[in-house]
Coordinates of C-alpha atoms in Angstrom, one line a residue:
Chain A
M214 CA 96.7 4.7 3.8
T215 CA 93.7 6.0 5.6
C216 CA 90.7 4.0 6.6
R217 CA 88.5 5.9 4.2
E218 CA 90.7 5.2 1.3
V219 CA 90.8 1.5 2.2
K220 CA 87.1 1.3 2.5
E221 CA 86.8 2.6 -1.0
L222 CA 89.0 -0.3 -2.1
L223 CA 87.5 -3.1 -0.1
S224 CA 84.9 -4.0 -2.7
S225 CA 87.5 -4.3 -5.4
F226 CA 89.7 -6.1 -3.0
V227 CA 87.1 -8.8 -2.4
D228 CA 86.6 -9.1 -6.1
Q229 CA 90.4 -9.5 -6.6
E230 CA 90.4 -6.6 -9.0
L231 CA 93.1 -4.6 -7.3
A232 CA 96.6 -4.1 -8.7
E233 CA 99.3 -5.9 -6.8
E234 CA 100.5 -2.9 -4.9
E235 CA 97.1 -1.7 -3.8
R236 CA 96.1 -5.2 -2.7
R237 CA 99.2 -5.4 -0.5
L238 CA 98.4 -2.0 1.1
V239 CA 94.8 -3.0 1.8
E240 CA 95.9 -6.3 3.3
E241 CA 98.4 -4.6 5.6
H242 CA 95.9 -2.0 6.7
V243 CA 93.1 -4.5 7.4
K244 CA 95.5 -6.5 9.7
D245 CA 95.7 -3.6 12.1
C246 CA 92.3 -2.0 11.6
A247 CA 89.4 -3.8 13.3
D248 CA 86.8 -1.6 11.7
C249 CA 88.0 -2.1 8.2
Q250 CA 88.3 -5.8 8.9
R251 CA 84.7 -6.0 9.9
D252 CA 83.7 -4.2 6.7
L253 CA 85.8 -6.6 4.7
T254 CA 84.2 -9.6 6.3
E255 CA 80.7 -8.2 5.7
I256 CA 81.5 -7.6 2.0
R257 CA 83.0 -11.1 1.7
N258 CA 80.0 -12.6 3.3
L259 CA 77.7 -10.7 1.0
K260 CA 79.6 -11.9 -2.0
R261 CA 79.7 -15.4 -0.7
A262 CA 75.9 -15.3 -0.1
L263 CA 75.3 -14.3 -3.7
Q264 CA 77.8 -16.8 -5.0
S265 CA 76.1 -19.5 -3.1
L266 CA 72.9 -18.9 -5.0
P267 CA 72.4 -22.1 -6.8
E268 CA 72.4 -22.2 -10.6
V269 CA 68.9 -22.6 -11.8
E270 CA 68.0 -25.0 -14.5
P271 CA 66.0 -23.4 -17.3
P272 CA 62.6 -24.9 -18.0
A273 CA 62.8 -27.7 -20.5
E274 CA 60.6 -25.9 -23.0
L275 CA 62.8 -22.9 -23.2
H276 CA 64.9 -24.0 -26.1
Q277 CA 61.9 -25.0 -28.1
M278 CA 60.2 -21.8 -27.4
V279 CA 63.2 -19.7 -28.4
M280 CA 63.7 -21.7 -31.6
S281 CA 60.1 -21.6 -32.7
A282 CA 60.0 -17.8 -32.0
I283 CA 63.0 -17.3 -34.2
K284 CA 61.6 -19.5 -37.0
A285 CA 58.4 -17.5 -36.9
E286 CA 60.4 -14.3 -37.0
K287 CA 62.3 -15.7 -40.0
R288 CA 59.1 -16.4 -41.8
G289 CA 57.6 -13.1 -41.1
K290 CA 60.7 -11.1 -41.9
F291 CA 59.9 -10.4 -45.5
L292 CA 56.7 -8.6 -44.9
S293 CA 57.7 -7.0 -41.7
F294 CA 58.3 -3.3 -41.7
A295 CA 59.4 -3.2 -38.2
R296 CA 62.8 -1.8 -37.8
K297 CA 65.4 -4.2 -36.7
R298 CA 65.6 -3.8 -33.0
N299 CA 68.5 -2.1 -31.6
A300 CA 71.0 -4.8 -30.9
A301 CA 72.2 -2.9 -27.8
G302 CA 68.6 -2.9 -26.8
E303 CA 68.6 0.7 -25.7
K304 CA 64.9 1.1 -26.4
G305 CA 64.1 -2.5 -26.5
R306 CA 60.6 -3.4 -27.4
F307 CA 58.2 -0.6 -28.4
P308 CA 55.0 -1.1 -26.5
G309 CA 51.6 0.1 -27.8
L310 CA 50.6 1.8 -31.0
R311 CA 53.0 4.7 -30.6
G312 CA 55.7 2.2 -30.1
W313 CA 54.6 0.4 -33.2
V314 CA 54.7 3.6 -35.2
R315 CA 58.1 4.3 -33.8
S316 CA 59.3 0.8 -34.7
L317 CA 58.5 1.2 -38.3
D318 CA 61.4 1.1 -40.7
Y319 CA 60.7 4.1 -42.7
R320 CA 63.3 3.4 -45.3
R321 CA 61.8 0.0 -46.0
L322 CA 58.2 1.3 -45.8
G323 CA 59.1 4.2 -48.2
T324 CA 60.8 1.9 -50.6
A325 CA 57.7 -0.4 -50.6
L326 CA 55.4 2.6 -51.2
V327 CA 57.5 4.0 -54.0
A328 CA 57.7 0.6 -55.6
G329 CA 54.0 0.2 -55.4
F330 CA 53.5 3.6 -56.9
I331 CA 55.7 2.9 -59.8
L332 CA 54.2 -0.5 -60.3
V333 CA 50.7 0.9 -60.5
F334 CA 51.9 3.7 -62.8
V335 CA 53.7 1.4 -65.1
S336 CA 50.8 -1.1 -65.2
S337 CA 48.2 1.6 -65.9
F338 CA 50.5 2.9 -68.7
G339 CA 50.9 -0.6 -70.0
T340 CA 47.3 -1.4 -70.0
Y341 CA 46.5 1.8 -71.8
W342 CA 49.2 1.2 -74.3
L343 CA 47.9 -2.3 -75.0
V344 CA 44.3 -1.3 -75.4
V345 CA 44.8 1.9 -77.3
K346 CA 47.6 0.8 -79.6
R347 CA 46.4 -2.8 -80.3
L348 CA 42.7 -2.7 -80.1
G349 CA 41.5 0.7 -81.2
V350 CA 40.6 4.2 -80.2
G351 CA 39.7 4.5 -76.6
V352 CA 39.6 2.1 -73.7
L353 CA 35.8 2.2 -73.4
D354 CA 35.0 2.8 -77.0
S355 CA 36.8 -0.2 -78.3
R356 CA 35.2 -2.5 -75.8
E357 CA 31.8 -1.1 -76.5
R358 CA 32.5 -1.4 -80.2
A359 CA 33.5 -5.0 -80.0
G360 CA 30.4 -5.9 -78.1
L361 CA 28.1 -4.0 -80.3
M362 CA 29.6 -5.4 -83.5
G363 CA 28.9 -8.8 -82.3
K364 CA 25.4 -7.9 -81.5
A365 CA 24.9 -6.3 -84.8
A366 CA 26.1 -9.4 -86.6
E367 CA 23.7 -11.5 -84.6
D368 CA 20.8 -9.2 -85.4
G369 CA 21.7 -9.2 -89.0
S370 CA 21.5 -13.0 -89.4
L371 CA 18.3 -13.0 -87.4
E372 CA 16.8 -10.4 -89.7
R373 CA 17.8 -12.3 -92.8
K374 CA 16.0 -15.4 -91.6
D375 CA 13.0 -13.4 -90.8
E376 CA 12.9 -11.7 -94.2
G377 CA 12.5 -15.0 -95.8
F378 CA 9.2 -15.3 -94.0
T379 CA 8.1 -11.8 -94.6
L380 CA 8.8 -11.9 -98.2
N381 CA 6.7 -15.0 -98.8
D382 CA 4.0 -13.7 -96.6
E383 CA 3.8 -10.4 -98.2
Y384 CA 3.3 -12.0 -101.6
G385 CA 0.6 -14.1 -100.1
S386 CA -1.4 -11.3 -98.5
S387 CA -0.5 -8.5 -100.9
S388 CA -4.1 -7.8 -101.7
A389 CA -5.1 -7.5 -98.1
Q390 CA -2.2 -5.2 -97.4
A391 CA -2.7 -3.0 -100.4
P392 CA -5.1 -0.5 -98.8
V393 CA -2.8 -0.1 -95.8
A394 CA 0.3 1.0 -97.7
P395 CA -0.9 4.5 -98.7
S396 CA -2.0 5.4 -95.3
S397 CA 1.3 4.4 -93.7
G398 CA 3.2 6.2 -96.5
A399 CA 1.4 9.4 -95.6
P400 CA 1.2 9.7 -91.8
Q401 CA -0.8 12.9 -92.0
G402 CA -3.7 10.7 -93.2
A403 CA -6.2 12.9 -91.2
A404 CA -9.3 11.8 -89.4
E405 CA -11.6 11.0 -92.3
G406 CA -8.8 9.0 -94.1
L407 CA -8.5 7.0 -91.0
K408 CA -12.1 6.0 -91.0
T409 CA -12.1 4.6 -94.5
D410 CA -8.8 2.9 -93.5
I411 CA -10.5 1.3 -90.5
A412 CA -13.4 0.1 -92.6
G413 CA -10.9 -1.5 -95.0
R414 CA -9.1 -3.1 -92.2
G415 CA -12.3 -4.4 -90.8
V416 CA -12.9 -6.2 -94.1
K417 CA -9.4 -7.5 -94.0
S418 CA -9.8 -8.8 -90.5
L419 CA -12.9 -10.6 -91.5
T420 CA -11.6 -12.1 -94.7
G421 CA -7.8 -12.6 -94.3
T422 CA -7.3 -13.2 -90.6
G423 CA -4.9 -16.0 -91.3
S424 CA -2.1 -13.6 -92.3
L425 CA -2.2 -12.1 -88.7
L426 CA -1.9 -15.3 -86.8
P427 CA 1.1 -15.3 -84.5
G428 CA 4.3 -16.3 -86.2
A429 CA 2.9 -15.7 -89.6
E430 CA 4.3 -12.3 -90.2
R431 CA 7.0 -10.9 -87.9
K432 CA 7.0 -7.2 -87.2
I433 CA 10.5 -6.0 -86.5
V434 CA 11.5 -2.5 -85.7
K435 CA 15.0 -1.8 -86.8
R436 CA 17.2 1.1 -85.9
A437 CA 20.7 1.8 -87.2
Y438 CA 23.3 4.2 -86.0
L439 CA 26.2 5.1 -88.2
S440 CA 29.0 7.4 -87.4
I441 CA 31.4 8.5 -90.1
E442 CA 34.6 10.4 -89.9
L443 CA 36.0 12.5 -92.7
S444 CA 39.0 14.7 -93.5
R445 CA 38.6 18.4 -93.1
G446 CA 36.2 20.3 -95.3
Q447 CA 34.4 17.3 -96.6
V448 CA 31.3 17.4 -94.3
Q449 CA 29.1 19.6 -96.4
R450 CA 29.7 17.5 -99.5
A451 CA 29.2 14.3 -97.7
S452 CA 26.0 15.5 -96.0
N453 CA 24.5 16.2 -99.4
E454 CA 25.4 12.8 -100.7
A455 CA 24.0 11.2 -97.6
M456 CA 20.6 12.9 -98.3
Q457 CA 20.7 11.7 -101.8
V458 CA 21.3 8.2 -100.7
I459 CA 18.3 8.4 -98.4
E460 CA 16.1 9.7 -101.2
K461 CA 17.3 7.0 -103.6
N462 CA 16.3 4.4 -101.2
Q463 CA 12.8 5.8 -100.9
G464 CA 13.4 7.1 -97.5
Y465 CA 12.9 10.6 -96.0
V466 CA 14.9 12.7 -93.7
E467 CA 13.2 13.4 -90.4
S468 CA 15.6 15.9 -89.1
S469 CA 19.1 17.0 -89.8
S470 CA 21.5 19.5 -88.4
M471 CA 24.8 20.9 -89.3
S472 CA 26.9 22.4 -86.6
R473 CA 30.2 24.2 -86.3
T474 CA 32.5 24.3 -83.4
D475 CA 35.6 26.3 -82.9
Q476 CA 38.4 24.4 -81.4
N477 CA 42.0 25.5 -81.2
K478 CA 41.2 28.3 -83.6
E479 CA 40.0 25.7 -86.1
E480 CA 36.5 25.3 -87.5
L481 CA 35.1 21.8 -87.1
F482 CA 31.9 20.9 -88.9
S483 CA 29.7 18.1 -87.9
F484 CA 26.5 16.8 -89.4
Y485 CA 23.7 14.9 -87.8
M486 CA 20.6 13.4 -89.3
T487 CA 17.8 10.9 -88.6
A488 CA 16.0 9.4 -91.5
R489 CA 13.4 6.8 -92.2
I490 CA 14.1 4.2 -94.8
P491 CA 11.9 1.2 -95.9
R492 CA 13.2 -1.8 -94.1
E493 CA 14.3 -3.7 -97.1
N494 CA 16.4 -0.8 -98.3
L495 CA 18.2 -0.3 -95.0
D496 CA 21.2 -2.5 -95.6
R497 CA 21.7 -1.0 -99.0
A498 CA 21.6 2.5 -97.6
I499 CA 24.0 1.7 -94.9
G500 CA 26.4 0.2 -97.4
E501 CA 26.2 3.3 -99.5
L502 CA 26.6 5.6 -96.6
S503 CA 29.6 3.7 -95.4
T504 CA 31.5 4.5 -98.6
L505 CA 31.3 8.2 -97.7
G506 CA 34.2 8.1 -95.3
K507 CA 35.8 6.2 -92.5
V508 CA 33.1 4.4 -90.4
V509 CA 33.9 5.0 -86.8
K510 CA 30.9 3.3 -85.3
Q511 CA 28.0 1.2 -86.6
D512 CA 25.3 -0.1 -84.5
L513 CA 22.2 -2.1 -85.5
F514 CA 19.3 -2.8 -83.2
A515 CA 16.3 -4.9 -84.0
Q516 CA 13.2 -5.2 -81.8
D517 CA 10.6 -7.8 -82.4
V518 CA 7.1 -6.2 -81.9
T519 CA 5.1 -9.0 -83.4
D520 CA 3.5 -10.0 -80.1
Q521 CA 2.5 -6.4 -79.4
Y522 CA 1.2 -6.1 -82.9
V523 CA -0.9 -9.3 -82.8
D524 CA -2.3 -8.4 -79.4
L525 CA -3.3 -5.0 -80.5
D526 CA -4.9 -6.4 -83.6
A527 CA -7.0 -8.9 -81.7
R528 CA -8.2 -6.2 -79.3
I529 CA -9.2 -4.0 -82.2
R530 CA -11.1 -6.8 -83.8
N531 CA -13.0 -7.4 -80.5
K532 CA -13.9 -3.8 -80.2
E533 CA -15.0 -3.8 -83.8
V534 CA -17.4 -6.7 -83.2
Q535 CA -18.7 -4.9 -80.2
E536 CA -19.2 -1.8 -82.3
Q537 CA -21.2 -3.7 -84.9
R538 CA -23.4 -5.1 -82.2
L539 CA -24.0 -1.7 -80.7
L540 CA -24.9 -0.3 -84.2
K541 CA -27.4 -3.1 -84.5
I542 CA -28.9 -2.3 -81.1
L543 CA -29.0 1.3 -82.1
G544 CA -31.1 0.5 -85.1
E545 CA -33.6 -1.3 -82.9
A546 CA -33.7 1.4 -80.2
K547 CA -37.2 2.7 -79.5
T548 CA -36.9 5.5 -76.9
V549 CA -34.7 8.5 -76.8
G550 CA -33.2 7.3 -73.5
E551 CA -32.2 4.0 -75.1
I552 CA -30.7 5.8 -78.1
L553 CA -28.6 8.1 -75.9
Q554 CA -27.4 5.2 -73.8
V555 CA -26.3 3.2 -76.8
E556 CA -24.7 6.3 -78.4
S557 CA -22.5 7.0 -75.5
E558 CA -21.4 3.4 -75.3
L559 CA -20.8 3.5 -79.0
S560 CA -18.6 6.6 -78.9
R561 CA -16.5 5.1 -76.1
V562 CA -15.9 2.0 -78.1
R563 CA -15.1 4.1 -81.2
A564 CA -12.5 6.1 -79.2
D565 CA -10.8 2.9 -78.0
I566 CA -10.7 1.6 -81.5
E567 CA -9.2 4.7 -82.8
S568 CA -6.4 4.9 -80.2
M569 CA -5.5 1.3 -80.7
V570 CA -5.5 1.7 -84.4
A571 CA -3.2 4.6 -84.1
Q572 CA -0.8 2.5 -82.0
R573 CA -0.9 -0.2 -84.5
E574 CA -0.2 2.4 -87.1
V575 CA 2.9 3.4 -85.3
L576 CA 4.1 -0.1 -85.0
E577 CA 3.5 -0.9 -88.6
K578 CA 5.2 2.3 -89.7
S579 CA 8.3 1.7 -87.6
S580 CA 8.6 -1.8 -88.7
D581 CA 8.2 -1.0 -92.3
L582 CA 10.3 2.1 -92.1
S583 CA 13.5 1.6 -90.2
S584 CA 15.1 4.6 -88.6
L585 CA 18.6 5.5 -89.5
T586 CA 20.8 7.9 -87.5
L587 CA 23.8 9.2 -89.2
S588 CA 26.5 11.5 -87.8
I589 CA 29.4 12.8 -89.8
T590 CA 32.3 14.4 -88.1
E591 CA 35.6 15.9 -89.2
E592 CA 38.7 14.2 -88.2
G593 CA 39.8 15.6 -84.9
A594 CA 36.4 16.5 -83.7
L595 CA 36.3 13.5 -81.4
K596 CA 39.7 14.0 -79.9
P597 CA 40.1 17.3 -78.2
S598 CA 43.2 18.6 -79.9
G599 CA 43.5 16.2 -82.7
Q600 CA 46.8 14.9 -81.5
F601 CA 47.9 11.9 -79.6
L602 CA 47.9 12.6 -75.9
P603 CA 49.1 9.5 -74.2
W604 CA 49.9 11.2 -70.9
L605 CA 46.4 12.4 -70.4
D606 CA 45.0 8.9 -70.6
V607 CA 47.8 7.4 -68.6
W608 CA 47.1 10.0 -65.9
S609 CA 43.4 9.2 -65.8
A610 CA 44.2 5.5 -65.7
F611 CA 46.6 6.1 -63.0
V612 CA 44.2 8.2 -61.0
S613 CA 41.5 5.6 -61.3
A614 CA 43.8 2.9 -60.3
W615 CA 44.7 4.7 -57.1
R616 CA 41.1 5.5 -56.5
N617 CA 40.2 1.9 -56.8
L618 CA 43.1 0.9 -54.6
F619 CA 41.8 3.3 -51.9
I620 CA 38.3 1.9 -52.2
L621 CA 39.7 -1.5 -51.9
I622 CA 41.6 -0.6 -48.8
A623 CA 38.6 1.1 -47.3
R624 CA 36.5 -2.0 -47.9
I625 CA 38.9 -4.5 -46.5
T626 CA 40.1 -2.4 -43.5
P627 CA 37.3 -3.4 -41.1
G628 CA 37.8 -7.0 -41.9
L629 CA 41.6 -6.8 -41.5
V630 CA 41.2 -4.9 -38.2
T631 CA 38.9 -7.6 -36.9
I632 CA 41.2 -10.3 -37.9
G633 CA 44.2 -8.4 -36.5
V634 CA 42.5 -8.0 -33.1
V635 CA 41.5 -11.7 -33.0
V636 CA 45.0 -12.8 -34.0
F637 CA 46.6 -10.4 -31.5
A638 CA 44.4 -11.6 -28.7
G639 CA 44.9 -15.2 -29.7
S640 CA 48.7 -14.9 -29.7
K641 CA 48.6 -13.2 -26.3
V642 CA 46.6 -16.0 -24.9
L643 CA 48.8 -18.6 -26.5
R644 CA 51.9 -16.9 -25.2
R645 CA 50.6 -16.8 -21.8
K646 CA 49.9 -20.5 -21.9
L647 CA 53.4 -21.2 -23.0
Chain B
M957 CA 90.1 -22.5 -29.8
A958 CA 86.6 -22.1 -28.4
F959 CA 86.7 -18.4 -29.3
L960 CA 87.7 -19.1 -32.9
D961 CA 85.0 -21.8 -33.1
E962 CA 82.5 -19.2 -31.9
V963 CA 83.5 -16.6 -34.4
A964 CA 82.9 -19.1 -37.1
L965 CA 79.6 -20.1 -35.7
V966 CA 78.5 -16.5 -35.5
R967 CA 79.5 -15.9 -39.0
R968 CA 77.6 -18.9 -40.3
A969 CA 74.5 -17.9 -38.2
A970 CA 74.7 -14.4 -39.6
K971 CA 74.4 -15.8 -43.1
G972 CA 71.2 -17.5 -42.1
D973 CA 72.5 -20.9 -41.0
M974 CA 69.8 -22.0 -38.5
E975 CA 71.9 -24.9 -37.3
A976 CA 74.7 -22.6 -36.3
F977 CA 72.4 -20.3 -34.6
E978 CA 70.8 -23.1 -32.7
T979 CA 74.2 -24.2 -31.5
L980 CA 74.7 -20.7 -30.1
V981 CA 71.3 -20.8 -28.5
R982 CA 72.1 -24.1 -26.9
R983 CA 75.4 -22.7 -25.7
Y984 CA 74.0 -19.6 -24.1
E985 CA 70.4 -20.3 -23.1
K986 CA 71.3 -21.6 -19.7
G987 CA 73.6 -18.7 -18.8
L988 CA 71.2 -16.1 -20.1
Y989 CA 68.3 -17.7 -18.3
N990 CA 70.2 -17.7 -15.0
L991 CA 71.2 -14.0 -15.5
A992 CA 67.6 -13.1 -16.4
F993 CA 66.2 -15.1 -13.6
R994 CA 68.3 -13.4 -11.0
L995 CA 67.4 -10.0 -12.5
V996 CA 63.7 -10.4 -12.9
S997 CA 63.3 -13.1 -10.3
N998 CA 60.5 -15.1 -11.8
P999 CA 60.8 -18.0 -14.3
E1000 CA 58.1 -16.8 -16.7
D1001 CA 59.6 -13.4 -17.1
A1002 CA 63.1 -14.9 -17.4
M1003 CA 61.9 -17.1 -20.3
D1004 CA 60.4 -14.1 -22.0
V1005 CA 63.6 -12.2 -21.6
V1006 CA 65.7 -15.1 -23.0
Q1007 CA 63.4 -15.4 -26.0
E1008 CA 63.5 -11.7 -26.6
V1009 CA 67.3 -11.7 -26.4
F1010 CA 67.7 -14.4 -29.0
L1011 CA 65.1 -12.8 -31.2
K1012 CA 67.0 -9.5 -31.1
T1013 CA 70.3 -11.2 -31.6
Y1014 CA 69.0 -13.1 -34.5
Q1015 CA 67.6 -10.0 -36.1
A1016 CA 70.7 -7.9 -35.6
L1017 CA 73.2 -10.7 -36.3
P1018 CA 73.9 -9.5 -39.9
E1019 CA 75.0 -6.2 -38.4
F1020 CA 77.1 -7.8 -35.7
R1021 CA 80.7 -6.7 -36.5
G1022 CA 82.4 -8.7 -34.0
E1023 CA 83.9 -5.7 -32.2
S1024 CA 83.0 -7.4 -29.0
K1025 CA 82.7 -11.0 -28.1
F1026 CA 79.4 -12.6 -29.0
S1027 CA 79.0 -13.6 -25.4
T1028 CA 79.5 -10.0 -24.2
W1029 CA 77.0 -8.9 -26.7
V1030 CA 74.2 -11.3 -25.8
Y1031 CA 74.7 -10.7 -22.1
R1032 CA 74.4 -7.0 -22.7
V1033 CA 71.2 -7.5 -24.6
C1034 CA 70.0 -9.7 -21.8
V1035 CA 70.7 -7.2 -19.1
N1036 CA 69.0 -4.5 -21.0
A1037 CA 66.0 -6.6 -21.8
S1038 CA 65.7 -7.6 -18.2
L1039 CA 66.0 -4.1 -16.9
D1040 CA 63.4 -3.0 -19.5
L1041 CA 61.0 -5.6 -18.3
L1042 CA 61.5 -4.7 -14.7
R1043 CA 60.9 -1.0 -15.6
K1044 CA 57.8 -1.9 -17.5
K1045 CA 56.4 -4.3 -15.0
Q1046 CA 56.7 -2.5 -11.8
K1047 CA 56.6 1.1 -12.1
F1048 CA 58.8 0.7 -9.2
Q1049 CA 59.9 3.4 -6.9
M1050 CA 63.5 4.4 -7.7
Y1051 CA 65.9 4.7 -4.9
S1052 CA 68.8 6.8 -5.6
L1053 CA 72.0 6.5 -3.7
D1054 CA 72.5 10.2 -3.8
E1055 CA 69.4 10.8 -1.7
P1056 CA 68.8 9.5 1.8
L1057 CA 67.0 6.2 1.6
A1058 CA 63.5 6.3 2.9
L1059 CA 62.4 3.1 4.4
K1060 CA 58.8 3.5 5.4
D1061 CA 59.3 5.3 8.7
A1062 CA 62.9 5.1 9.2
E1063 CA 65.4 7.0 7.3
V1064 CA 68.8 5.6 6.6
S1065 CA 71.6 8.1 5.9
R1066 CA 74.1 7.3 3.3
E1067 CA 76.9 6.8 5.6
V1068 CA 77.2 3.4 7.1
E1069 CA 76.1 3.8 10.7
D1070 CA 78.0 1.8 13.3
S1071 CA 75.3 0.0 15.0
G1072 CA 77.8 -2.3 16.7
K1073 CA 76.0 -5.2 15.1
R1074 CA 77.8 -7.2 12.5
T1075 CA 76.4 -8.1 9.2
E1076 CA 78.2 -11.4 9.5
D1077 CA 75.7 -12.4 12.2
I1078 CA 73.0 -12.1 9.6
V1079 CA 75.1 -13.3 6.7
E1080 CA 75.0 -16.9 7.6
T1081 CA 72.4 -18.6 5.6
R1082 CA 72.6 -19.1 1.9
F1083 CA 69.1 -17.5 1.9
L1084 CA 70.9 -14.3 2.5
G1085 CA 71.6 -14.2 -1.3
E1086 CA 67.9 -14.2 -1.9
A1087 CA 67.4 -11.5 0.7
V1088 CA 70.1 -9.4 -1.0
L1089 CA 68.4 -9.7 -4.3
R1090 CA 65.1 -8.8 -2.8
V1091 CA 66.6 -5.7 -1.3
L1092 CA 68.1 -4.9 -4.6
K1093 CA 64.8 -5.1 -6.3
D1094 CA 63.9 -1.7 -5.1
L1095 CA 67.2 -0.1 -6.0
E1096 CA 68.2 1.2 -9.3
P1097 CA 68.2 -1.7 -11.7
H1098 CA 71.8 -1.1 -12.6
Y1099 CA 73.0 -1.9 -9.1
R1100 CA 71.2 -5.1 -9.2
A1101 CA 72.7 -6.0 -12.5
L1102 CA 76.1 -5.2 -11.2
L1103 CA 75.9 -7.4 -8.2
V1104 CA 74.3 -10.3 -10.2
L1105 CA 77.0 -10.1 -12.9
C1106 CA 79.9 -9.8 -10.4
D1107 CA 78.9 -12.1 -7.6
V1108 CA 76.3 -14.5 -9.0
Q1109 CA 77.8 -14.9 -12.4
G1110 CA 81.4 -14.2 -11.5
Y1111 CA 82.4 -11.8 -14.2
S1112 CA 85.5 -9.7 -14.0
Y1113 CA 85.2 -5.9 -13.9
Q1114 CA 86.5 -5.7 -17.4
E1115 CA 83.7 -8.0 -18.7
I1116 CA 81.1 -6.2 -16.7
S1117 CA 82.2 -2.9 -18.0
E1118 CA 81.7 -4.2 -21.5
I1119 CA 78.4 -5.8 -20.8
L1120 CA 76.9 -2.8 -19.1
G1121 CA 78.7 -0.3 -21.3
M1122 CA 80.3 1.7 -18.6
S1123 CA 83.8 2.5 -17.7
L1124 CA 85.9 0.3 -15.3
G1125 CA 86.0 3.2 -12.8
T1126 CA 82.2 3.4 -12.8
V1127 CA 81.9 -0.4 -12.3
K1128 CA 84.3 -0.1 -9.4
S1129 CA 82.7 2.8 -7.6
R1130 CA 79.1 1.6 -8.2
L1131 CA 79.9 -1.9 -6.9
H1132 CA 81.3 -0.3 -3.8
R1133 CA 78.3 1.8 -3.3
A1134 CA 75.9 -1.0 -4.0
R1135 CA 77.5 -3.2 -1.4
N1136 CA 77.5 -0.5 1.2
L1137 CA 73.9 0.1 0.5
V1138 CA 72.9 -3.5 0.8
R1139 CA 74.8 -3.9 4.1
K1140 CA 73.1 -0.8 5.4
I1141 CA 69.7 -2.0 4.5
L1142 CA 70.2 -5.5 5.8
V1143 CA 71.5 -4.2 9.1
G1144 CA 68.6 -1.7 9.3
E1145 CA 66.0 -4.3 8.5
Q1146 CA 67.3 -6.7 11.1
F1147 CA 67.4 -4.4 14.0
S1148 CA 64.9 -1.6 13.5
P1149 CA 61.4 -2.7 14.3
S1150 CA 59.9 -0.3 11.9
C1151 CA 62.0 -1.6 9.2
V1152 CA 61.0 -5.1 9.9
K1153 CA 57.5 -4.0 9.4
G1154 CA 58.5 -2.4 6.2
D1155 CA 60.2 -5.7 5.2
E1156 CA 57.0 -7.6 5.8
G1157 CA 55.1 -5.2 3.7
R1158 CA 57.6 -5.7 0.9
E1159 CA 57.3 -9.5 1.1
H1160 CA 53.6 -9.4 0.7
R1161 CA 53.8 -7.5 -2.5

């Protein structure tokens, strides 16, 4: 055996890792070869030096530290998308953001995303199903309708109470009201008619002021919206009947329109009208109109304008007194200058009175005559193709759900990032302390 | 008997039995800490390494098939974690055995030069072990791991080859080279003034 070969084996020899035969050969060679022997001693000493390194005692807190880290890991396991670290530790820890991205368990993350997607989809479908199938037509429509129905019912009861008042009062002051009725019945009363009317009102205001005291007579403006659905080809007939109903209830039609749309090669008619009906006949008219077809929507609004009315009335009376005084002054005027001055003042007051009277007129008219809006549509006119299209609604619900989710994410991200940074820094500091 | 006991412990721990896992931790923390300490040569880092080793082990335990012994596995994880930490910590200069070793001014060739001086003269104190490890710090981490496992921890070649995942032959030849290199450096440091200066510089780091 050459020295070179032996030197190759010396290390293993010292470690007692040589086969019996090799060991013997090396032993024999070393006995005679000083150089190899020196090498052997050196290696032995080296090994001894390392072996003599004392065993160190791990810090007392090591065990606790390890166990708490593992418990923390166990707790955080469920929500962690970090890939299980390679047991062999080839890559070990992944430092930095890139490392974090690389450490993501894509399978787990993907599963979570898909599950979330399905969950949102199913829940939006479920919500839609519940609302549409159980509650009514459309998601928004039904809600709107429920709210408005409640409101309408409230208004109705309020109105009924008020009508008790009005009725009594109207009997009591019928004489005073009498001259007013024709002028409000004919809105085109013209300028000269207006003047006589004002004169009459002036009398009234002087004699029967009591009837206009606040709370004595409530002025209520009522508006009703009615929407009716009919089967095909019924709209023309129904619109005629509707007009008859309005006439029968002493109302008049302000405007009406009949329109035709082509949809899916089908003609769809719809009718729209606004009418004025004496307040006391409104409920009856609505009842009669409701028999024409399926009521899709019915809204009632009531607006109390009594305050406005009383205020206006008082201002008119003031102005009228002022006018009387001016007229008296005019009769006593001596010079042309005086006359002109009083005349100009008088005409200004007159103009004020007239504009306010016109306003009061409008209020009176709208409280006496309720407005009624009626729309009649053919079945299918509301829904685009006349057939049940759940997927479209599901899709829109789905889209809006995701949109909301993204908005939510966008809103909470800054907060989360801040919290994350704080927690990260905190944990670093804590760890360093340990 | 101990081996069978350990297999059962590992199986229980894999099923989430914290008590079993804690027993394993108690059994290995000292050995792992010593290995890590000798590899990274400072207590804080060694603690970090041990914690990481148990974390990794805990996470991967359900996938541990028992192809190797549990001890081999944890030691392998520990070596890798330590080497990783070293690599990360000090973007240290790598010395390769295949190239001539540059020690500041002096250059040491790969062959052991016969300076006529004996390493045994130097190899007297038990501080030599520390000196050896210090020297090894600047070498490829695998050599350091080899010497620590073999000499400090006293593992057989077979076990080392399993822990480091290399063949028996590689273990053998690398140990041989590592030892020659250490001898060479120690001799050089002791007797060449320039190298002594270099050594001081190293110590101040």
